[in-house]
Amino acid sequence: TRAAAPMGRYLIRRTLFMLLVLVVISFLTFFVFIKLPPGDPARRLAGKAGTPEVIEEIRDRLGLNDGFWTQYGRFAKGLVPIPGWWLNEQVYYNYANNVPVKTELIERAPISIVLTTGAVILWLLIGIPIGIMSAVKRRSLADRSGMIFALIGVSLPTFWLGMVLIYIFYYKLGWAPPTGLDIGASLSASVMEGKFVLAWITLAVTSAAFYARMVRGNMLEVLSEDYIRTARAKGLAERRVVYKHGLRAALTPVVTMLGLDIAFLLGGAVIVEQVFLLNGLGLYALQSLSATNFPAVMAVTIVGAIFIVIANLVVDVIYAWLDPRVRYS
């Protein structure tokens, strides 16, 4: 009970701070995309042949003639997850097709979630074992091989690797299915067909290389600590020293990076989704930005911010669980 009280107070403080951060981000995002961009969205939608009457009608329909705070209130109301608003009221629309932005986010978010989940699992299964092996067998052939992989993986541009994989496994070998995933397609069927495999590999290679180097460096530092030497002096098995005492401490920085990486990818893996034509949040943001479709860009920005602040909170809690020296204060 005594341990739970500080944690409860910590979670309350962090949650309130998280809400404040989201309010500030939503305001800045709205201000930047509504007040600062050049040009008039209504004029762009009307086209070159648009008359002043048509432009004014579009401005009224989009609510662009309303005051700043009225527009911001309508935008912010669309972000509040209250069932009556979230499911029924259509508070902000895509400029291009007049569809509520929330509807499009709900349709595209599962694609980004599946892409992120598979890539994270893959790069953890590759990167962490390579890092541990390289640290335990320092200066061995296994260590040098692992670090060569890490160097190559970090150096490969994601878009280049994705196109190479498509060329080899689809065009040359015919092992992979064609790229592209339409909105509303069955994700389970797409996964079983292998639609995400090359995209997972593309995302995982660079991250696995980075995590392998990070785990190796952390493990080497931890294994040189006094308490590790004490554990060995007491006669503990080397496997127990490495995995129970060393690995747990070495993984704390990895948890921090993992939380942020997952949050960024959930907000849209722009390059990979573009290369493989996966209609997730990243491709949605890119298409909307190129079309100056600011409501859609604002929505993806806010969704990414929500993922990041939640990831920071979860990472801090896990960090304290992994490292007993961290206290909720």
Short mmCIF file of C-alpha atoms in Angstrom, two decimals:
data_model
loop_
_atom_site.label_atom_id
_atom_site.label_comp_id
_atom_site.label_asym_id
_atom_site.label_seq_id
_atom_site.Cartn_x
_atom_site.Cartn_y
_atom_site.Cartn_z
CA THR A 1 0.00 0.00 0.00
CA ARG A 2 2.81 2.41 0.84
CA ALA A 3 4.48 1.69 -2.49
CA ALA A 4 1.22 2.09 -4.40
CA ALA A 5 0.51 5.57 -2.99
CA PRO A 6 3.55 7.32 -4.55
CA MET A 7 2.88 5.55 -7.82
CA GLY A 8 -0.76 6.66 -7.79
CA ARG A 9 0.22 10.28 -7.14
CA TYR A 10 2.86 10.04 -9.85
CA LEU A 11 0.36 8.71 -12.40
CA ILE A 12 -2.14 11.45 -11.56
CA ARG A 13 0.49 14.18 -11.95
CA ARG A 14 1.77 12.72 -15.21
CA THR A 15 -1.75 12.30 -16.61
CA LEU A 16 -2.64 15.92 -15.85
CA PHE A 17 0.63 17.07 -17.39
CA MET A 18 -0.04 14.86 -20.41
CA LEU A 19 -3.43 16.49 -20.92
CA LEU A 20 -1.86 19.94 -20.66
CA VAL A 21 0.74 19.02 -23.27
CA LEU A 22 -1.96 17.75 -25.64
CA VAL A 23 -3.97 20.97 -25.23
CA VAL A 24 -0.88 23.06 -26.05
CA ILE A 25 -0.01 20.86 -29.04
CA SER A 26 -3.56 21.00 -30.37
CA PHE A 27 -3.60 24.79 -30.12
CA LEU A 28 -0.21 25.20 -31.81
CA THR A 29 -1.13 22.72 -34.52
CA PHE A 30 -4.40 24.49 -35.25
CA PHE A 31 -2.75 27.91 -35.26
CA VAL A 32 0.05 26.84 -37.61
CA PHE A 33 -2.18 25.12 -40.16
CA ILE A 34 -5.08 27.57 -40.09
CA LYS A 35 -3.45 30.97 -39.62
CA LEU A 36 0.07 30.66 -41.02
CA PRO A 37 -0.08 28.68 -44.30
CA PRO A 38 -0.14 30.77 -47.50
CA GLY A 39 -3.21 30.87 -49.66
CA ASP A 40 -6.89 30.30 -49.06
CA PRO A 41 -8.15 26.68 -48.80
CA ALA A 42 -11.49 27.72 -50.27
CA ARG A 43 -9.80 29.27 -53.30
CA ARG A 44 -7.71 26.12 -53.84
CA LEU A 45 -10.81 23.94 -53.69
CA ALA A 46 -12.73 26.19 -56.06
CA GLY A 47 -10.00 25.95 -58.68
CA LYS A 48 -8.92 28.51 -61.22
CA ALA A 49 -12.44 28.97 -62.54
CA GLY A 50 -13.96 29.56 -59.11
CA THR A 51 -16.04 32.70 -58.85
CA PRO A 52 -16.06 34.88 -55.70
CA GLU A 53 -19.54 33.56 -54.93
CA VAL A 54 -18.38 29.95 -55.12
CA ILE A 55 -15.34 30.71 -52.97
CA GLU A 56 -17.49 32.39 -50.35
CA GLU A 57 -19.89 29.45 -50.34
CA ILE A 58 -17.00 27.04 -49.78
CA ARG A 59 -15.69 29.22 -46.93
CA ASP A 60 -19.10 29.13 -45.28
CA ARG A 61 -19.38 25.38 -45.73
CA LEU A 62 -15.94 24.80 -44.23
CA GLY A 63 -16.56 27.27 -41.41
CA LEU A 64 -13.59 29.40 -42.42
CA ASN A 65 -15.56 32.60 -41.90
CA ASP A 66 -16.08 31.80 -38.23
CA GLY A 67 -13.90 33.35 -35.57
CA PHE A 68 -10.59 31.77 -34.59
CA TRP A 69 -11.82 30.46 -31.24
CA THR A 70 -15.02 29.12 -32.78
CA GLN A 71 -12.98 27.17 -35.32
CA TYR A 72 -10.56 25.95 -32.65
CA GLY A 73 -13.46 24.84 -30.45
CA ARG A 74 -14.89 22.82 -33.32
CA PHE A 75 -11.47 21.30 -33.98
CA ALA A 76 -10.82 20.51 -30.29
CA LYS A 77 -14.30 19.03 -29.85
CA GLY A 78 -13.46 16.50 -32.50
CA LEU A 79 -10.52 15.32 -30.40
CA VAL A 80 -12.49 14.67 -27.21
CA PRO A 81 -13.35 10.94 -26.93
CA ILE A 82 -16.87 11.42 -25.51
CA PRO A 83 -19.17 8.82 -27.13
CA GLY A 84 -21.81 11.30 -28.29
CA TRP A 85 -19.23 13.43 -30.08
CA TRP A 86 -16.82 10.70 -31.06
CA LEU A 87 -19.34 8.46 -32.79
CA ASN A 88 -22.16 10.69 -33.97
CA GLU A 89 -21.21 14.33 -34.48
CA GLN A 90 -19.10 15.08 -37.54
CA VAL A 91 -17.06 18.04 -36.36
CA TYR A 92 -14.18 18.31 -38.85
CA TYR A 93 -14.09 17.38 -42.54
CA ASN A 94 -11.54 16.43 -45.13
CA TYR A 95 -11.26 19.31 -47.61
CA ALA A 96 -10.96 16.94 -50.58
CA ASN A 97 -13.95 14.62 -50.13
CA ASN A 98 -16.00 16.20 -47.31
CA VAL A 99 -15.65 13.01 -45.23
CA PRO A 100 -15.15 13.41 -41.46
CA VAL A 101 -11.45 13.15 -40.70
CA LYS A 102 -12.16 10.87 -37.73
CA THR A 103 -13.78 8.36 -40.05
CA GLU A 104 -10.68 8.21 -42.23
CA LEU A 105 -8.39 7.90 -39.20
CA ILE A 106 -10.41 4.97 -37.86
CA GLU A 107 -10.20 3.26 -41.27
CA ARG A 108 -6.44 3.74 -41.68
CA ALA A 109 -5.11 3.36 -38.13
CA PRO A 110 -5.36 -0.49 -38.06
CA ILE A 111 -2.98 -0.72 -41.04
CA SER A 112 -0.34 1.34 -39.21
CA ILE A 113 -0.90 -0.69 -36.04
CA VAL A 114 -0.34 -4.02 -37.84
CA LEU A 115 2.72 -2.63 -39.62
CA THR A 116 4.20 -1.33 -36.36
CA THR A 117 3.44 -4.45 -34.32
CA GLY A 118 5.05 -6.87 -36.77
CA ALA A 119 8.12 -4.68 -37.29
CA VAL A 120 8.67 -4.20 -33.55
CA ILE A 121 8.44 -7.92 -32.82
CA LEU A 122 10.84 -8.68 -35.65
CA TRP A 123 13.49 -6.12 -34.75
CA LEU A 124 13.43 -7.10 -31.05
CA LEU A 125 13.85 -10.78 -31.94
CA ILE A 126 16.85 -9.85 -34.10
CA GLY A 127 18.47 -6.89 -32.37
CA ILE A 128 18.46 -7.91 -28.70
CA PRO A 129 19.97 -11.42 -29.17
CA ILE A 130 22.69 -10.02 -31.47
CA GLY A 131 23.52 -7.33 -28.91
CA ILE A 132 23.71 -9.83 -26.06
CA MET A 133 25.84 -12.26 -28.07
CA SER A 134 28.23 -9.50 -29.13
CA ALA A 135 28.65 -8.29 -25.54
CA VAL A 136 29.13 -11.74 -24.02
CA LYS A 137 31.55 -12.87 -26.76
CA ARG A 138 33.41 -9.61 -27.11
CA ARG A 139 36.03 -9.41 -29.88
CA SER A 140 35.02 -12.83 -31.18
CA LEU A 141 33.92 -13.64 -34.72
CA ALA A 142 30.29 -13.53 -33.56
CA ASP A 143 30.84 -10.04 -32.11
CA ARG A 144 32.44 -8.73 -35.28
CA SER A 145 29.75 -10.30 -37.46
CA GLY A 146 27.01 -8.77 -35.33
CA MET A 147 28.57 -5.32 -35.49
CA ILE A 148 29.05 -5.58 -39.26
CA PHE A 149 25.34 -6.34 -39.53
CA ALA A 150 24.59 -3.36 -37.27
CA LEU A 151 26.78 -1.04 -39.34
CA ILE A 152 25.23 -2.15 -42.62
CA GLY A 153 21.69 -2.02 -41.23
CA VAL A 154 22.06 1.49 -39.85
CA SER A 155 23.58 2.69 -43.13
CA LEU A 156 20.85 1.38 -45.45
CA PRO A 157 18.23 4.00 -46.42
CA THR A 158 14.76 2.65 -45.68
CA PHE A 159 13.25 3.60 -49.03
CA TRP A 160 16.17 1.98 -50.92
CA LEU A 161 15.96 -1.25 -48.92
CA GLY A 162 12.21 -1.46 -49.48
CA MET A 163 12.54 -1.05 -53.24
CA VAL A 164 15.36 -3.61 -53.39
CA LEU A 165 13.25 -6.15 -51.50
CA ILE A 166 10.30 -5.54 -53.82
CA TYR A 167 12.53 -5.93 -56.90
CA ILE A 168 14.10 -9.17 -55.68
CA PHE A 169 11.21 -10.99 -54.01
CA TYR A 170 8.33 -9.78 -56.20
CA TYR A 171 9.69 -9.01 -59.66
CA LYS A 172 12.57 -11.51 -59.83
CA LEU A 173 11.63 -14.43 -57.58
CA GLY A 174 7.86 -14.00 -57.46
CA TRP A 175 7.75 -15.02 -53.80
CA ALA A 176 6.06 -11.89 -52.46
CA PRO A 177 2.53 -10.70 -53.23
CA PRO A 178 2.06 -7.40 -55.09
CA THR A 179 2.39 -4.24 -53.04
CA GLY A 180 -0.60 -2.14 -52.10
CA LEU A 181 -3.34 -2.50 -49.51
CA ASP A 182 -6.70 -0.87 -49.99
CA ILE A 183 -8.67 0.73 -47.19
CA GLY A 184 -11.17 -1.70 -45.74
CA ALA A 185 -9.25 -4.81 -46.82
CA SER A 186 -9.20 -7.68 -44.37
CA LEU A 187 -6.04 -7.26 -42.31
CA SER A 188 -5.97 -10.87 -41.15
CA ALA A 189 -6.18 -12.08 -44.76
CA SER A 190 -3.55 -9.56 -45.84
CA VAL A 191 -1.18 -10.75 -43.11
CA MET A 192 -1.71 -14.39 -44.11
CA GLU A 193 -1.05 -13.48 -47.76
CA GLY A 194 2.28 -11.91 -46.77
CA LYS A 195 1.32 -8.35 -47.69
CA PHE A 196 3.20 -6.96 -44.68
CA VAL A 197 6.28 -9.21 -44.67
CA LEU A 198 8.59 -7.09 -46.82
CA ALA A 199 7.41 -3.92 -45.09
CA TRP A 200 8.12 -5.49 -41.69
CA ILE A 201 11.60 -6.51 -42.80
CA THR A 202 12.31 -3.03 -44.21
CA LEU A 203 11.34 -1.35 -40.95
CA ALA A 204 13.01 -3.98 -38.79
CA VAL A 205 16.47 -4.07 -40.37
CA THR A 206 17.49 -0.52 -39.49
CA SER A 207 15.95 -0.64 -36.02
CA ALA A 208 17.36 -4.10 -35.26
CA ALA A 209 20.82 -2.84 -36.16
CA PHE A 210 20.45 0.18 -33.91
CA TYR A 211 19.11 -1.89 -31.00
CA ALA A 212 21.90 -4.45 -31.39
CA ARG A 213 24.52 -1.74 -30.98
CA MET A 214 22.65 -0.20 -28.06
CA VAL A 215 22.22 -3.51 -26.21
CA ARG A 216 25.87 -4.41 -26.78
CA GLY A 217 27.10 -1.08 -25.39
CA ASN A 218 24.77 -1.24 -22.40
CA MET A 219 25.66 -4.85 -21.64
CA LEU A 220 29.41 -4.15 -21.76
CA GLU A 221 28.96 -1.24 -19.37
CA VAL A 222 26.75 -3.20 -16.97
CA LEU A 223 28.96 -6.30 -16.99
CA SER A 224 31.89 -4.17 -15.79
CA GLU A 225 29.96 -2.94 -12.69
CA ASP A 226 31.03 -3.92 -9.20
CA TYR A 227 27.82 -5.80 -8.38
CA ILE A 228 28.35 -8.04 -11.43
CA ARG A 229 31.87 -8.87 -10.27
CA THR A 230 30.44 -9.59 -6.81
CA ALA A 231 27.83 -11.94 -8.27
CA ARG A 232 30.53 -13.81 -10.14
CA ALA A 233 32.71 -13.97 -7.05
CA LYS A 234 29.84 -15.59 -5.16
CA GLY A 235 29.88 -18.43 -7.67
CA LEU A 236 26.69 -17.65 -9.56
CA ALA A 237 26.40 -19.28 -12.95
CA GLU A 238 27.51 -17.03 -15.79
CA ARG A 239 24.16 -17.43 -17.53
CA ARG A 240 22.35 -16.18 -14.43
CA VAL A 241 24.77 -13.28 -14.03
CA VAL A 242 24.27 -12.21 -17.63
CA TYR A 243 20.53 -12.66 -18.03
CA LYS A 244 19.17 -11.99 -14.54
CA HIS A 245 21.49 -9.26 -13.27
CA GLY A 246 23.10 -7.80 -16.36
CA LEU A 247 20.37 -7.85 -18.99
CA ARG A 248 17.68 -6.32 -16.79
CA ALA A 249 19.79 -3.25 -16.10
CA ALA A 250 20.98 -3.03 -19.71
CA LEU A 251 17.44 -3.00 -21.08
CA THR A 252 16.27 0.19 -19.34
CA PRO A 253 17.57 2.56 -22.07
CA VAL A 254 16.19 0.15 -24.66
CA VAL A 255 12.72 0.43 -23.13
CA THR A 256 12.90 4.21 -23.41
CA MET A 257 13.83 4.09 -27.09
CA LEU A 258 11.32 1.33 -27.82
CA GLY A 259 8.42 3.32 -26.41
CA LEU A 260 9.26 6.37 -28.51
CA ASP A 261 9.90 4.30 -31.64
CA ILE A 262 6.55 2.56 -31.32
CA ALA A 263 4.79 5.89 -30.80
CA PHE A 264 6.41 7.41 -33.88
CA LEU A 265 5.54 4.40 -36.04
CA LEU A 266 1.93 4.32 -34.82
CA GLY A 267 1.69 7.91 -35.99
CA GLY A 268 2.58 6.68 -39.46
CA ALA A 269 5.66 5.10 -41.02
CA VAL A 270 5.59 7.55 -43.91
CA ILE A 271 8.41 6.20 -46.09
CA VAL A 272 7.57 2.51 -45.76
CA GLU A 273 3.85 3.04 -46.26
CA GLN A 274 4.61 5.08 -49.39
CA VAL A 275 7.02 2.47 -50.82
CA PHE A 276 4.63 -0.44 -50.21
CA LEU A 277 1.43 1.56 -50.85
CA LEU A 278 -0.05 0.71 -47.46
CA ASN A 279 -2.92 3.11 -46.78
CA GLY A 280 -2.04 3.78 -43.16
CA LEU A 281 -1.71 7.04 -41.27
CA GLY A 282 1.70 7.84 -42.74
CA LEU A 283 0.56 7.62 -46.37
CA TYR A 284 -2.60 9.51 -45.42
CA ALA A 285 -0.54 12.35 -43.93
CA LEU A 286 1.76 12.48 -46.96
CA GLN A 287 -1.11 12.57 -49.45
CA SER A 288 -2.95 15.19 -47.40
CA LEU A 289 0.12 17.38 -47.08
CA SER A 290 0.80 17.31 -50.82
CA ALA A 291 -2.84 18.28 -51.44
CA THR A 292 -2.75 21.01 -48.73
CA ASN A 293 -5.55 19.14 -46.98
CA PHE A 294 -4.86 20.70 -43.60
CA PRO A 295 -7.63 19.08 -41.49
CA ALA A 296 -6.24 15.63 -42.29
CA VAL A 297 -2.65 16.71 -41.58
CA MET A 298 -3.73 18.28 -38.28
CA ALA A 299 -5.54 15.11 -37.27
CA VAL A 300 -2.53 12.87 -37.93
CA THR A 301 -0.31 15.33 -36.06
CA ILE A 302 -2.54 15.16 -32.99
CA VAL A 303 -2.81 11.36 -33.18
CA GLY A 304 0.99 11.11 -33.29
CA ALA A 305 1.27 13.46 -30.30
CA ILE A 306 -1.21 11.35 -28.32
CA PHE A 307 0.79 8.18 -29.02
CA ILE A 308 4.04 9.88 -27.96
CA VAL A 309 2.81 11.30 -24.64
CA ILE A 310 1.17 7.98 -23.73
CA ALA A 311 4.35 6.13 -24.67
CA ASN A 312 6.40 8.44 -22.42
CA LEU A 313 4.13 7.66 -19.47
CA VAL A 314 4.23 3.90 -20.07
CA VAL A 315 8.01 3.97 -20.53
CA ASP A 316 8.55 5.81 -17.24
CA VAL A 317 6.47 3.24 -15.34
CA ILE A 318 8.29 0.28 -16.94
CA TYR A 319 11.64 1.99 -16.38
CA ALA A 320 10.98 2.21 -12.64
CA TRP A 321 9.92 -1.44 -12.59
CA LEU A 322 13.10 -2.58 -14.35
CA ASP A 323 15.45 -0.40 -12.28
CA PRO A 324 14.69 -0.48 -8.51
CA ARG A 325 16.88 2.62 -8.05
CA VAL A 326 14.22 4.74 -9.80
CA ARG A 327 11.53 6.04 -7.47
CA TYR A 328 8.20 7.73 -8.10
CA SER A 329 8.70 11.16 -6.59
#
